[in-house]
Amino acid sequence: MVAVLNYFQLFGLEQDFELDSQALSSTFQTLQKAVHPDKFAHASSQEQLMAVQKSSTINDAYQTLKAPLSRAEYLLKVRGVDMPDEQATVGDMQFLMRQMELREMLEEISSADDIDAALFDASQTLDQEYLSLMKTLSAELAENSELSNQSASENLRKLKFYQKLNIELERLEEQLLD
Amino acid sequence: MAYSEKVIDHYENPRNVGSLDKNDPQVATGMVGAPACGDVMKLQLKITDQGIIEDAKFKTYGCGSAIASSSLVTEWVKGKSIEEAAEIKNTAIAEELALPPVKIHCSILAEDAIKAAIEDYRSKNGE
């Protein structure tokens, strides 16, 4: 049986959250070149099939490692950290109150006197809170203890709310600036 | 994906949207959020000394199904005792609104909001 490499191993990377994104994309290109269909034009159909599968795995790995939230989630999975069900709700009252306020902030943008300024302020606020939470997540993942990994998984769930807020903000921008 | 008629009805005419005074000792607040979709739901209950829910208000940021689920539970809990309200299951909400499987988490959110509000009531009343 062939041992299955995890995505970090496949890319020859340390199993850390912080990574060199340039190295990631150049390794991606090198790996994809090696399994390019042109190289298998004269190979057996089984070899061609394997190359296609390999190419798809490399692609999945790249997409997963490239985005910080999916990379963090994958890293926690590799570390065997128990993660709450995708559908489990978050009950941190203070955090949720803040989420409500941020939603209200977005809601009020369309009635602001200066829409450009309101959009800018909102994006500043969201970026700031996202980055601060991301910094905590990164430190917890670097610490890599049972406790810090648990806390990282909780913060990862919180970061997903910010991801959603950013999508909402982008939608608003399109709608209001057109 | 098509929404059911009941979801559309609650979405277009949500019942009991708003807030109650969170400093009123009779008012309990439940807040929950779903990471999968980023939805946030606030449910507030006004509970009499006899433990009967006499008023309910909600504020939800999320998709149509999340709004419909919270609107529906505000209708359902009014007049119920807190014990009865605690019995409301997400499956009943999902069934009433004919939610598709991908939207089940919206009904879970509503069930958890009731539970969170009741927990808040109990801790406010030193239980």
PDB file of C-alpha atoms in Angstrom:
ATOM      1  CA  MET A   1       0.000   0.000   0.000  1.00  0.00           C
ATOM      2  CA  VAL A   2       1.181   3.507  -0.820  1.00  0.00           C
ATOM      3  CA  ALA A   3       1.268   5.878   2.118  1.00  0.00           C
ATOM      4  CA  VAL A   4      -0.930   8.884   1.430  1.00  0.00           C
ATOM      5  CA  LEU A   5       0.850  12.184   1.895  1.00  0.00           C
ATOM      6  CA  ASN A   6      -1.021  15.004   3.510  1.00  0.00           C
ATOM      7  CA  TYR A   7      -1.178  18.296   1.629  1.00  0.00           C
ATOM      8  CA  PHE A   8       1.739  19.817   3.502  1.00  0.00           C
ATOM      9  CA  GLN A   9       3.927  16.788   2.774  1.00  0.00           C
ATOM     10  CA  LEU A  10       2.821  16.762  -0.841  1.00  0.00           C
ATOM     11  CA  PHE A  11       4.166  20.287  -1.163  1.00  0.00           C
ATOM     12  CA  GLY A  12       7.265  19.558   0.911  1.00  0.00           C
ATOM     13  CA  LEU A  13       6.216  22.138   3.494  1.00  0.00           C
ATOM     14  CA  GLU A  14       6.537  22.191   7.258  1.00  0.00           C
ATOM     15  CA  GLN A  15       3.213  21.449   8.930  1.00  0.00           C
ATOM     16  CA  ASP A  16       2.791  24.994  10.148  1.00  0.00           C
ATOM     17  CA  PHE A  17       0.159  27.646   9.680  1.00  0.00           C
ATOM     18  CA  GLU A  18       2.584  30.321   8.556  1.00  0.00           C
ATOM     19  CA  LEU A  19       3.937  29.474   5.155  1.00  0.00           C
ATOM     20  CA  ASP A  20       5.817  31.021   2.294  1.00  0.00           C
ATOM     21  CA  SER A  21       3.078  31.697  -0.225  1.00  0.00           C
ATOM     22  CA  GLN A  22       5.574  32.230  -3.031  1.00  0.00           C
ATOM     23  CA  ALA A  23       7.110  28.827  -2.394  1.00  0.00           C
ATOM     24  CA  LEU A  24       3.607  27.381  -2.306  1.00  0.00           C
ATOM     25  CA  SER A  25       2.686  28.709  -5.727  1.00  0.00           C
ATOM     26  CA  SER A  26       6.011  27.843  -7.352  1.00  0.00           C
ATOM     27  CA  THR A  27       5.845  24.280  -5.980  1.00  0.00           C
ATOM     28  CA  PHE A  28       2.288  24.111  -7.272  1.00  0.00           C
ATOM     29  CA  GLN A  29       3.461  24.950 -10.779  1.00  0.00           C
ATOM     30  CA  THR A  30       6.334  22.459 -10.622  1.00  0.00           C
ATOM     31  CA  LEU A  31       4.069  19.678  -9.386  1.00  0.00           C
ATOM     32  CA  GLN A  32       1.403  20.399 -11.974  1.00  0.00           C
ATOM     33  CA  LYS A  33       3.991  20.394 -14.780  1.00  0.00           C
ATOM     34  CA  ALA A  34       5.105  16.919 -13.772  1.00  0.00           C
ATOM     35  CA  VAL A  35       1.624  15.499 -14.252  1.00  0.00           C
ATOM     36  CA  HIS A  36       0.613  17.599 -17.242  1.00  0.00           C
ATOM     37  CA  PRO A  37      -1.422  15.544 -19.792  1.00  0.00           C
ATOM     38  CA  ASP A  38       1.109  16.396 -22.564  1.00  0.00           C
ATOM     39  CA  LYS A  39       3.689  14.334 -20.725  1.00  0.00           C
ATOM     40  CA  PHE A  40       1.403  11.330 -20.762  1.00  0.00           C
ATOM     41  CA  ALA A  41       0.272  11.534 -24.354  1.00  0.00           C
ATOM     42  CA  HIS A  42       1.964   8.216 -25.154  1.00  0.00           C
ATOM     43  CA  ALA A  43       1.481   6.572 -21.763  1.00  0.00           C
ATOM     44  CA  SER A  44      -0.970   3.790 -21.020  1.00  0.00           C
ATOM     45  CA  SER A  45      -4.533   4.760 -20.228  1.00  0.00           C
ATOM     46  CA  GLN A  46      -3.971   3.692 -16.629  1.00  0.00           C
ATOM     47  CA  GLU A  47      -1.007   6.027 -16.306  1.00  0.00           C
ATOM     48  CA  GLN A  48      -3.008   8.802 -17.923  1.00  0.00           C
ATOM     49  CA  LEU A  49      -5.798   8.278 -15.418  1.00  0.00           C
ATOM     50  CA  MET A  50      -3.371   8.341 -12.511  1.00  0.00           C
ATOM     51  CA  ALA A  51      -1.860  11.574 -13.775  1.00  0.00           C
ATOM     52  CA  VAL A  52      -5.297  13.175 -13.952  1.00  0.00           C
ATOM     53  CA  GLN A  53      -6.077  12.079 -10.412  1.00  0.00           C
ATOM     54  CA  LYS A  54      -2.749  13.327  -9.162  1.00  0.00           C
ATOM     55  CA  SER A  55      -3.326  16.648 -10.855  1.00  0.00           C
ATOM     56  CA  SER A  56      -6.680  16.992  -9.164  1.00  0.00           C
ATOM     57  CA  THR A  57      -5.187  16.183  -5.742  1.00  0.00           C
ATOM     58  CA  ILE A  58      -2.440  18.765  -6.281  1.00  0.00           C
ATOM     59  CA  ASN A  59      -5.085  21.285  -7.176  1.00  0.00           C
ATOM     60  CA  ASP A  60      -7.175  20.533  -4.075  1.00  0.00           C
ATOM     61  CA  ALA A  61      -4.084  20.747  -1.903  1.00  0.00           C
ATOM     62  CA  TYR A  62      -3.105  24.095  -3.384  1.00  0.00           C
ATOM     63  CA  GLN A  63      -6.562  25.605  -2.949  1.00  0.00           C
ATOM     64  CA  THR A  64      -6.735  24.350   0.642  1.00  0.00           C
ATOM     65  CA  LEU A  65      -3.296  25.608   1.641  1.00  0.00           C
ATOM     66  CA  LYS A  66      -3.557  28.919  -0.167  1.00  0.00           C
ATOM     67  CA  ALA A  67      -6.509  30.360   1.802  1.00  0.00           C
ATOM     68  CA  PRO A  68      -5.702  30.952   5.486  1.00  0.00           C
ATOM     69  CA  LEU A  69      -9.003  29.707   6.910  1.00  0.00           C
ATOM     70  CA  SER A  70      -9.047  26.453   4.991  1.00  0.00           C
ATOM     71  CA  ARG A  71      -5.330  25.995   5.733  1.00  0.00           C
ATOM     72  CA  ALA A  72      -5.975  26.419   9.466  1.00  0.00           C
ATOM     73  CA  GLU A  73      -8.871  23.996   9.325  1.00  0.00           C
ATOM     74  CA  TYR A  74      -6.799  21.445   7.429  1.00  0.00           C
ATOM     75  CA  LEU A  75      -3.872  21.821   9.831  1.00  0.00           C
ATOM     76  CA  LEU A  76      -6.151  21.205  12.827  1.00  0.00           C
ATOM     77  CA  LYS A  77      -7.510  18.124  11.059  1.00  0.00           C
ATOM     78  CA  VAL A  78      -3.976  16.831  10.419  1.00  0.00           C
ATOM     79  CA  ARG A  79      -3.227  17.374  14.099  1.00  0.00           C
ATOM     80  CA  GLY A  80      -6.261  15.324  15.000  1.00  0.00           C
ATOM     81  CA  VAL A  81      -8.012  18.131  16.837  1.00  0.00           C
ATOM     82  CA  ASP A  82     -11.676  17.456  17.544  1.00  0.00           C
ATOM     83  CA  MET A  83     -13.632  20.099  15.746  1.00  0.00           C
ATOM     84  CA  PRO A  84     -17.255  20.976  16.424  1.00  0.00           C
ATOM     85  CA  ASP A  85     -19.789  19.928  13.836  1.00  0.00           C
ATOM     86  CA  GLU A  86     -20.134  22.389  10.927  1.00  0.00           C
ATOM     87  CA  GLN A  87     -23.731  22.959  11.980  1.00  0.00           C
ATOM     88  CA  ALA A  88     -23.014  23.465  15.683  1.00  0.00           C
ATOM     89  CA  THR A  89     -23.929  26.957  16.758  1.00  0.00           C
ATOM     90  CA  VAL A  90     -21.706  29.511  18.444  1.00  0.00           C
ATOM     91  CA  GLY A  91     -22.937  30.767  21.824  1.00  0.00           C
ATOM     92  CA  ASP A  92     -20.286  33.298  22.835  1.00  0.00           C
ATOM     93  CA  MET A  93     -22.600  36.154  23.792  1.00  0.00           C
ATOM     94  CA  GLN A  94     -20.055  38.956  23.629  1.00  0.00           C
ATOM     95  CA  PHE A  95     -18.823  37.849  20.233  1.00  0.00           C
ATOM     96  CA  LEU A  96     -22.366  37.552  18.884  1.00  0.00           C
ATOM     97  CA  MET A  97     -23.326  40.984  20.213  1.00  0.00           C
ATOM     98  CA  ARG A  98     -20.385  42.382  18.280  1.00  0.00           C
ATOM     99  CA  GLN A  99     -21.501  40.478  15.181  1.00  0.00           C
ATOM    100  CA  MET A 100     -24.950  42.072  15.508  1.00  0.00           C
ATOM    101  CA  GLU A 101     -23.368  45.520  15.784  1.00  0.00           C
ATOM    102  CA  LEU A 102     -21.247  44.879  12.713  1.00  0.00           C
ATOM    103  CA  ARG A 103     -24.308  43.730  10.775  1.00  0.00           C
ATOM    104  CA  GLU A 104     -26.112  46.890  11.870  1.00  0.00           C
ATOM    105  CA  MET A 105     -23.116  48.912  10.742  1.00  0.00           C
ATOM    106  CA  LEU A 106     -23.380  47.358   7.273  1.00  0.00           C
ATOM    107  CA  GLU A 107     -27.133  47.886   7.228  1.00  0.00           C
ATOM    108  CA  GLU A 108     -26.735  51.602   7.914  1.00  0.00           C
ATOM    109  CA  ILE A 109     -24.227  52.215   5.110  1.00  0.00           C
ATOM    110  CA  SER A 110     -26.867  52.674   2.419  1.00  0.00           C
ATOM    111  CA  SER A 111     -28.475  55.536   4.356  1.00  0.00           C
ATOM    112  CA  ALA A 112     -25.191  57.272   5.220  1.00  0.00           C
ATOM    113  CA  ASP A 113     -24.601  60.858   4.024  1.00  0.00           C
ATOM    114  CA  ASP A 114     -21.241  59.910   2.631  1.00  0.00           C
ATOM    115  CA  ILE A 115     -21.522  56.363   1.330  1.00  0.00           C
ATOM    116  CA  ASP A 116     -17.890  56.149   0.187  1.00  0.00           C
ATOM    117  CA  ALA A 117     -16.642  57.094   3.634  1.00  0.00           C
ATOM    118  CA  ALA A 118     -19.064  54.706   5.340  1.00  0.00           C
ATOM    119  CA  LEU A 119     -17.925  51.836   3.101  1.00  0.00           C
ATOM    120  CA  PHE A 120     -14.310  52.680   3.779  1.00  0.00           C
ATOM    121  CA  ASP A 121     -14.832  52.853   7.541  1.00  0.00           C
ATOM    122  CA  ALA A 122     -16.701  49.569   7.534  1.00  0.00           C
ATOM    123  CA  SER A 123     -13.978  47.802   5.604  1.00  0.00           C
ATOM    124  CA  GLN A 124     -11.346  49.236   7.966  1.00  0.00           C
ATOM    125  CA  THR A 125     -13.269  47.995  10.986  1.00  0.00           C
ATOM    126  CA  LEU A 126     -13.793  44.532   9.540  1.00  0.00           C
ATOM    127  CA  ASP A 127     -10.160  44.222   8.446  1.00  0.00           C
ATOM    128  CA  GLN A 128      -8.892  45.286  11.819  1.00  0.00           C
ATOM    129  CA  GLU A 129     -11.010  42.789  13.762  1.00  0.00           C
ATOM    130  CA  TYR A 130     -10.325  40.014  11.257  1.00  0.00           C
ATOM    131  CA  LEU A 131      -6.571  40.576  11.417  1.00  0.00           C
ATOM    132  CA  SER A 132      -6.508  40.710  15.186  1.00  0.00           C
ATOM    133  CA  LEU A 133      -8.395  37.422  15.423  1.00  0.00           C
ATOM    134  CA  MET A 134      -6.156  35.959  12.710  1.00  0.00           C
ATOM    135  CA  LYS A 135      -3.077  36.952  14.688  1.00  0.00           C
ATOM    136  CA  THR A 136      -4.416  35.129  17.737  1.00  0.00           C
ATOM    137  CA  LEU A 137      -5.222  32.085  15.625  1.00  0.00           C
ATOM    138  CA  SER A 138      -1.744  32.069  14.119  1.00  0.00           C
ATOM    139  CA  ALA A 139      -0.083  32.288  17.550  1.00  0.00           C
ATOM    140  CA  GLU A 140      -2.267  29.479  18.891  1.00  0.00           C
ATOM    141  CA  LEU A 141      -1.481  27.258  15.928  1.00  0.00           C
ATOM    142  CA  ALA A 142       2.234  27.981  16.349  1.00  0.00           C
ATOM    143  CA  GLU A 143       2.034  27.017  20.027  1.00  0.00           C
ATOM    144  CA  ASN A 144       0.459  23.693  19.032  1.00  0.00           C
ATOM    145  CA  SER A 145      -0.619  22.495  22.474  1.00  0.00           C
ATOM    146  CA  GLU A 146      -3.865  20.697  23.170  1.00  0.00           C
ATOM    147  CA  LEU A 147      -5.319  23.820  24.750  1.00  0.00           C
ATOM    148  CA  SER A 148      -4.088  26.235  22.092  1.00  0.00           C
ATOM    149  CA  ASN A 149      -5.376  24.007  19.295  1.00  0.00           C
ATOM    150  CA  GLN A 150      -8.810  23.874  20.942  1.00  0.00           C
ATOM    151  CA  SER A 151      -8.869  27.613  21.220  1.00  0.00           C
ATOM    152  CA  ALA A 152      -7.660  27.926  17.609  1.00  0.00           C
ATOM    153  CA  SER A 153     -10.567  25.818  16.432  1.00  0.00           C
ATOM    154  CA  GLU A 154     -12.981  28.128  18.297  1.00  0.00           C
ATOM    155  CA  ASN A 155     -11.340  31.210  16.773  1.00  0.00           C
ATOM    156  CA  LEU A 156     -11.468  29.643  13.347  1.00  0.00           C
ATOM    157  CA  ARG A 157     -15.235  29.361  13.727  1.00  0.00           C
ATOM    158  CA  LYS A 158     -15.365  33.034  14.660  1.00  0.00           C
ATOM    159  CA  LEU A 159     -13.248  34.027  11.683  1.00  0.00           C
ATOM    160  CA  LYS A 160     -15.826  32.446   9.403  1.00  0.00           C
ATOM    161  CA  PHE A 161     -18.308  35.086  10.552  1.00  0.00           C
ATOM    162  CA  TYR A 162     -15.885  37.770   9.393  1.00  0.00           C
ATOM    163  CA  GLN A 163     -15.474  36.021   6.080  1.00  0.00           C
ATOM    164  CA  LYS A 164     -19.236  36.218   5.676  1.00  0.00           C
ATOM    165  CA  LEU A 165     -19.268  39.906   6.688  1.00  0.00           C
ATOM    166  CA  ASN A 166     -16.656  40.635   4.056  1.00  0.00           C
ATOM    167  CA  ILE A 167     -18.759  38.971   1.388  1.00  0.00           C
ATOM    168  CA  GLU A 168     -21.727  41.101   2.519  1.00  0.00           C
ATOM    169  CA  LEU A 169     -19.601  44.227   2.353  1.00  0.00           C
ATOM    170  CA  GLU A 170     -18.413  43.408  -1.166  1.00  0.00           C
ATOM    171  CA  ARG A 171     -22.006  42.841  -2.234  1.00  0.00           C
ATOM    172  CA  LEU A 172     -22.962  46.224  -0.741  1.00  0.00           C
ATOM    173  CA  GLU A 173     -20.098  47.948  -2.520  1.00  0.00           C
ATOM    174  CA  GLU A 174     -21.195  46.576  -5.862  1.00  0.00           C
ATOM    175  CA  GLN A 175     -24.764  47.577  -5.198  1.00  0.00           C
ATOM    176  CA  LEU A 176     -24.048  51.087  -3.920  1.00  0.00           C
ATOM    177  CA  LEU A 177     -21.198  52.154  -6.153  1.00  0.00           C
ATOM    178  CA  ASP A 178     -22.833  51.171  -9.441  1.00  0.00           C
TER     179      ASP A 178
ATOM    180  CA  MET B   1     -33.276  26.613  -4.738  1.00  0.00           C
ATOM    181  CA  ALA B   2     -36.918  27.458  -4.283  1.00  0.00           C
ATOM    182  CA  TYR B   3     -38.221  28.572  -0.911  1.00  0.00           C
ATOM    183  CA  SER B   4     -41.481  27.103   0.358  1.00  0.00           C
ATOM    184  CA  GLU B   5     -44.545  29.351   0.518  1.00  0.00           C
ATOM    185  CA  LYS B   6     -44.355  29.431   4.297  1.00  0.00           C
ATOM    186  CA  VAL B   7     -40.735  30.574   4.235  1.00  0.00           C
ATOM    187  CA  ILE B   8     -41.595  33.315   1.751  1.00  0.00           C
ATOM    188  CA  ASP B   9     -44.570  34.397   3.871  1.00  0.00           C
ATOM    189  CA  HIS B  10     -42.444  34.719   7.019  1.00  0.00           C
ATOM    190  CA  TYR B  11     -39.625  36.338   5.074  1.00  0.00           C
ATOM    191  CA  GLU B  12     -41.870  38.965   3.503  1.00  0.00           C
ATOM    192  CA  ASN B  13     -44.004  39.545   6.599  1.00  0.00           C
ATOM    193  CA  PRO B  14     -41.774  38.604   9.519  1.00  0.00           C
ATOM    194  CA  ARG B  15     -43.677  38.446  12.808  1.00  0.00           C
ATOM    195  CA  ASN B  16     -42.377  40.060  15.970  1.00  0.00           C
ATOM    196  CA  VAL B  17     -39.263  41.747  14.626  1.00  0.00           C
ATOM    197  CA  GLY B  18     -37.589  44.029  17.106  1.00  0.00           C
ATOM    198  CA  SER B  19     -36.146  44.223  20.572  1.00  0.00           C
ATOM    199  CA  LEU B  20     -37.323  44.110  24.156  1.00  0.00           C
ATOM    200  CA  ASP B  21     -35.621  46.010  26.958  1.00  0.00           C
ATOM    201  CA  LYS B  22     -32.733  43.738  27.870  1.00  0.00           C
ATOM    202  CA  ASN B  23     -32.470  45.345  31.313  1.00  0.00           C
ATOM    203  CA  ASP B  24     -36.027  44.363  32.218  1.00  0.00           C
ATOM    204  CA  PRO B  25     -35.667  41.469  34.708  1.00  0.00           C
ATOM    205  CA  GLN B  26     -38.541  39.690  32.947  1.00  0.00           C
ATOM    206  CA  VAL B  27     -36.767  39.811  29.597  1.00  0.00           C
ATOM    207  CA  ALA B  28     -34.433  36.996  28.600  1.00  0.00           C
ATOM    208  CA  THR B  29     -32.094  37.258  25.629  1.00  0.00           C
ATOM    209  CA  GLY B  30     -30.748  34.376  23.590  1.00  0.00           C
ATOM    210  CA  MET B  31     -28.086  34.889  20.980  1.00  0.00           C
ATOM    211  CA  VAL B  32     -26.674  32.274  18.647  1.00  0.00           C
ATOM    212  CA  GLY B  33     -24.662  32.184  15.472  1.00  0.00           C
ATOM    213  CA  ALA B  34     -23.942  29.629  12.762  1.00  0.00           C
ATOM    214  CA  PRO B  35     -20.369  29.577  11.462  1.00  0.00           C
ATOM    215  CA  ALA B  36     -21.396  27.616   8.373  1.00  0.00           C
ATOM    216  CA  CYS B  37     -23.270  30.606   6.976  1.00  0.00           C
ATOM    217  CA  GLY B  38     -22.360  33.465   9.323  1.00  0.00           C
ATOM    218  CA  ASP B  39     -25.979  33.960  10.386  1.00  0.00           C
ATOM    219  CA  VAL B  40     -26.635  35.661  13.710  1.00  0.00           C
ATOM    220  CA  MET B  41     -29.925  35.413  15.592  1.00  0.00           C
ATOM    221  CA  LYS B  42     -31.179  37.251  18.662  1.00  0.00           C
ATOM    222  CA  LEU B  43     -34.337  36.049  20.360  1.00  0.00           C
ATOM    223  CA  GLN B  44     -35.874  37.860  23.312  1.00  0.00           C
ATOM    224  CA  LEU B  45     -38.635  36.526  25.536  1.00  0.00           C
ATOM    225  CA  LYS B  46     -40.707  38.378  28.100  1.00  0.00           C
ATOM    226  CA  ILE B  47     -41.559  35.908  30.804  1.00  0.00           C
ATOM    227  CA  THR B  48     -44.162  36.379  33.549  1.00  0.00           C
ATOM    228  CA  ASP B  49     -43.555  35.454  37.176  1.00  0.00           C
ATOM    229  CA  GLN B  50     -45.598  32.325  36.483  1.00  0.00           C
ATOM    230  CA  GLY B  51     -43.052  31.285  33.855  1.00  0.00           C
ATOM    231  CA  ILE B  52     -45.294  31.997  30.862  1.00  0.00           C
ATOM    232  CA  ILE B  53     -43.850  33.626  27.747  1.00  0.00           C
ATOM    233  CA  GLU B  54     -46.048  36.623  27.070  1.00  0.00           C
ATOM    234  CA  ASP B  55     -44.016  38.305  24.373  1.00  0.00           C
ATOM    235  CA  ALA B  56     -41.245  37.408  21.960  1.00  0.00           C
ATOM    236  CA  LYS B  57     -39.146  39.476  19.560  1.00  0.00           C
ATOM    237  CA  PHE B  58     -36.346  38.584  17.219  1.00  0.00           C
ATOM    238  CA  LYS B  59     -33.647  40.086  15.092  1.00  0.00           C
ATOM    239  CA  THR B  60     -31.883  37.873  12.610  1.00  0.00           C
ATOM    240  CA  TYR B  61     -29.207  38.551  10.056  1.00  0.00           C
ATOM    241  CA  GLY B  62     -29.160  35.709   7.626  1.00  0.00           C
ATOM    242  CA  CYS B  63     -30.892  34.002   4.759  1.00  0.00           C
ATOM    243  CA  GLY B  64     -34.635  33.691   4.220  1.00  0.00           C
ATOM    244  CA  SER B  65     -34.786  30.352   6.022  1.00  0.00           C
ATOM    245  CA  ALA B  66     -33.058  31.729   9.110  1.00  0.00           C
ATOM    246  CA  ILE B  67     -35.424  34.700   9.223  1.00  0.00           C
ATOM    247  CA  ALA B  68     -38.462  32.464   8.701  1.00  0.00           C
ATOM    248  CA  SER B  69     -37.282  30.027  11.399  1.00  0.00           C
ATOM    249  CA  SER B  70     -36.910  32.781  13.975  1.00  0.00           C
ATOM    250  CA  SER B  71     -40.161  34.464  12.973  1.00  0.00           C
ATOM    251  CA  LEU B  72     -41.976  31.147  13.331  1.00  0.00           C
ATOM    252  CA  VAL B  73     -40.591  30.382  16.794  1.00  0.00           C
ATOM    253  CA  THR B  74     -41.656  33.803  18.114  1.00  0.00           C
ATOM    254  CA  GLU B  75     -45.207  32.826  17.121  1.00  0.00           C
ATOM    255  CA  TRP B  76     -44.875  29.376  18.617  1.00  0.00           C
ATOM    256  CA  VAL B  77     -43.446  30.344  21.996  1.00  0.00           C
ATOM    257  CA  LYS B  78     -45.981  33.038  22.853  1.00  0.00           C
ATOM    258  CA  GLY B  79     -48.359  31.792  25.537  1.00  0.00           C
ATOM    259  CA  LYS B  80     -46.218  28.750  26.260  1.00  0.00           C
ATOM    260  CA  SER B  81     -44.516  28.003  29.554  1.00  0.00           C
ATOM    261  CA  ILE B  82     -40.730  27.975  29.452  1.00  0.00           C
ATOM    262  CA  GLU B  83     -40.794  24.198  29.881  1.00  0.00           C
ATOM    263  CA  GLU B  84     -43.042  23.835  26.838  1.00  0.00           C
ATOM    264  CA  ALA B  85     -40.900  26.252  24.820  1.00  0.00           C
ATOM    265  CA  ALA B  86     -37.775  24.278  25.716  1.00  0.00           C
ATOM    266  CA  GLU B  87     -39.398  21.242  24.088  1.00  0.00           C
ATOM    267  CA  ILE B  88     -39.547  22.840  20.638  1.00  0.00           C
ATOM    268  CA  LYS B  89     -37.351  20.819  18.306  1.00  0.00           C
ATOM    269  CA  ASN B  90     -35.614  21.976  15.192  1.00  0.00           C
ATOM    270  CA  THR B  91     -37.190  19.105  13.273  1.00  0.00           C
ATOM    271  CA  ALA B  92     -40.646  20.568  13.933  1.00  0.00           C
ATOM    272  CA  ILE B  93     -39.489  23.965  12.658  1.00  0.00           C
ATOM    273  CA  ALA B  94     -37.905  22.418   9.572  1.00  0.00           C
ATOM    274  CA  GLU B  95     -41.042  20.416   8.890  1.00  0.00           C
ATOM    275  CA  GLU B  96     -43.410  23.355   9.306  1.00  0.00           C
ATOM    276  CA  LEU B  97     -41.344  25.468   6.902  1.00  0.00           C
ATOM    277  CA  ALA B  98     -40.506  22.574   4.556  1.00  0.00           C
ATOM    278  CA  LEU B  99     -36.803  23.431   4.770  1.00  0.00           C
ATOM    279  CA  PRO B 100     -34.498  21.546   2.411  1.00  0.00           C
ATOM    280  CA  PRO B 101     -31.582  19.596   3.967  1.00  0.00           C
ATOM    281  CA  VAL B 102     -29.046  22.374   3.268  1.00  0.00           C
ATOM    282  CA  LYS B 103     -31.144  24.751   5.361  1.00  0.00           C
ATOM    283  CA  ILE B 104     -31.626  22.522   8.391  1.00  0.00           C
ATOM    284  CA  HIS B 105     -28.958  24.490  10.246  1.00  0.00           C
ATOM    285  CA  CYS B 106     -31.317  27.496  10.204  1.00  0.00           C
ATOM    286  CA  SER B 107     -33.861  25.554  12.245  1.00  0.00           C
ATOM    287  CA  ILE B 108     -31.097  24.360  14.613  1.00  0.00           C
ATOM    288  CA  LEU B 109     -30.169  27.998  15.094  1.00  0.00           C
ATOM    289  CA  ALA B 110     -33.756  28.838  16.077  1.00  0.00           C
ATOM    290  CA  GLU B 111     -33.995  25.928  18.520  1.00  0.00           C
ATOM    291  CA  ASP B 112     -30.673  26.919  20.093  1.00  0.00           C
ATOM    292  CA  ALA B 113     -31.851  30.534  20.358  1.00  0.00           C
ATOM    293  CA  ILE B 114     -34.841  29.439  22.474  1.00  0.00           C
ATOM    294  CA  LYS B 115     -32.536  27.360  24.677  1.00  0.00           C
ATOM    295  CA  ALA B 116     -30.073  30.245  25.058  1.00  0.00           C
ATOM    296  CA  ALA B 117     -32.890  32.629  26.026  1.00  0.00           C
ATOM    297  CA  ILE B 118     -34.231  30.193  28.628  1.00  0.00           C
ATOM    298  CA  GLU B 119     -30.737  29.731  30.010  1.00  0.00           C
ATOM    299  CA  ASP B 120     -30.387  33.490  30.270  1.00  0.00           C
ATOM    300  CA  TYR B 121     -33.750  33.677  32.087  1.00  0.00           C
ATOM    301  CA  ARG B 122     -32.685  30.995  34.550  1.00  0.00           C
ATOM    302  CA  SER B 123     -29.324  32.582  35.279  1.00  0.00           C
ATOM    303  CA  LYS B 124     -30.997  35.999  35.688  1.00  0.00           C
ATOM    304  CA  ASN B 125     -33.348  34.445  38.215  1.00  0.00           C
ATOM    305  CA  GLY B 126     -30.628  32.639  40.064  1.00  0.00           C
ATOM    306  CA  GLU B 127     -31.708  29.121  39.132  1.00  0.00           C
TER     307      GLU B 127
END
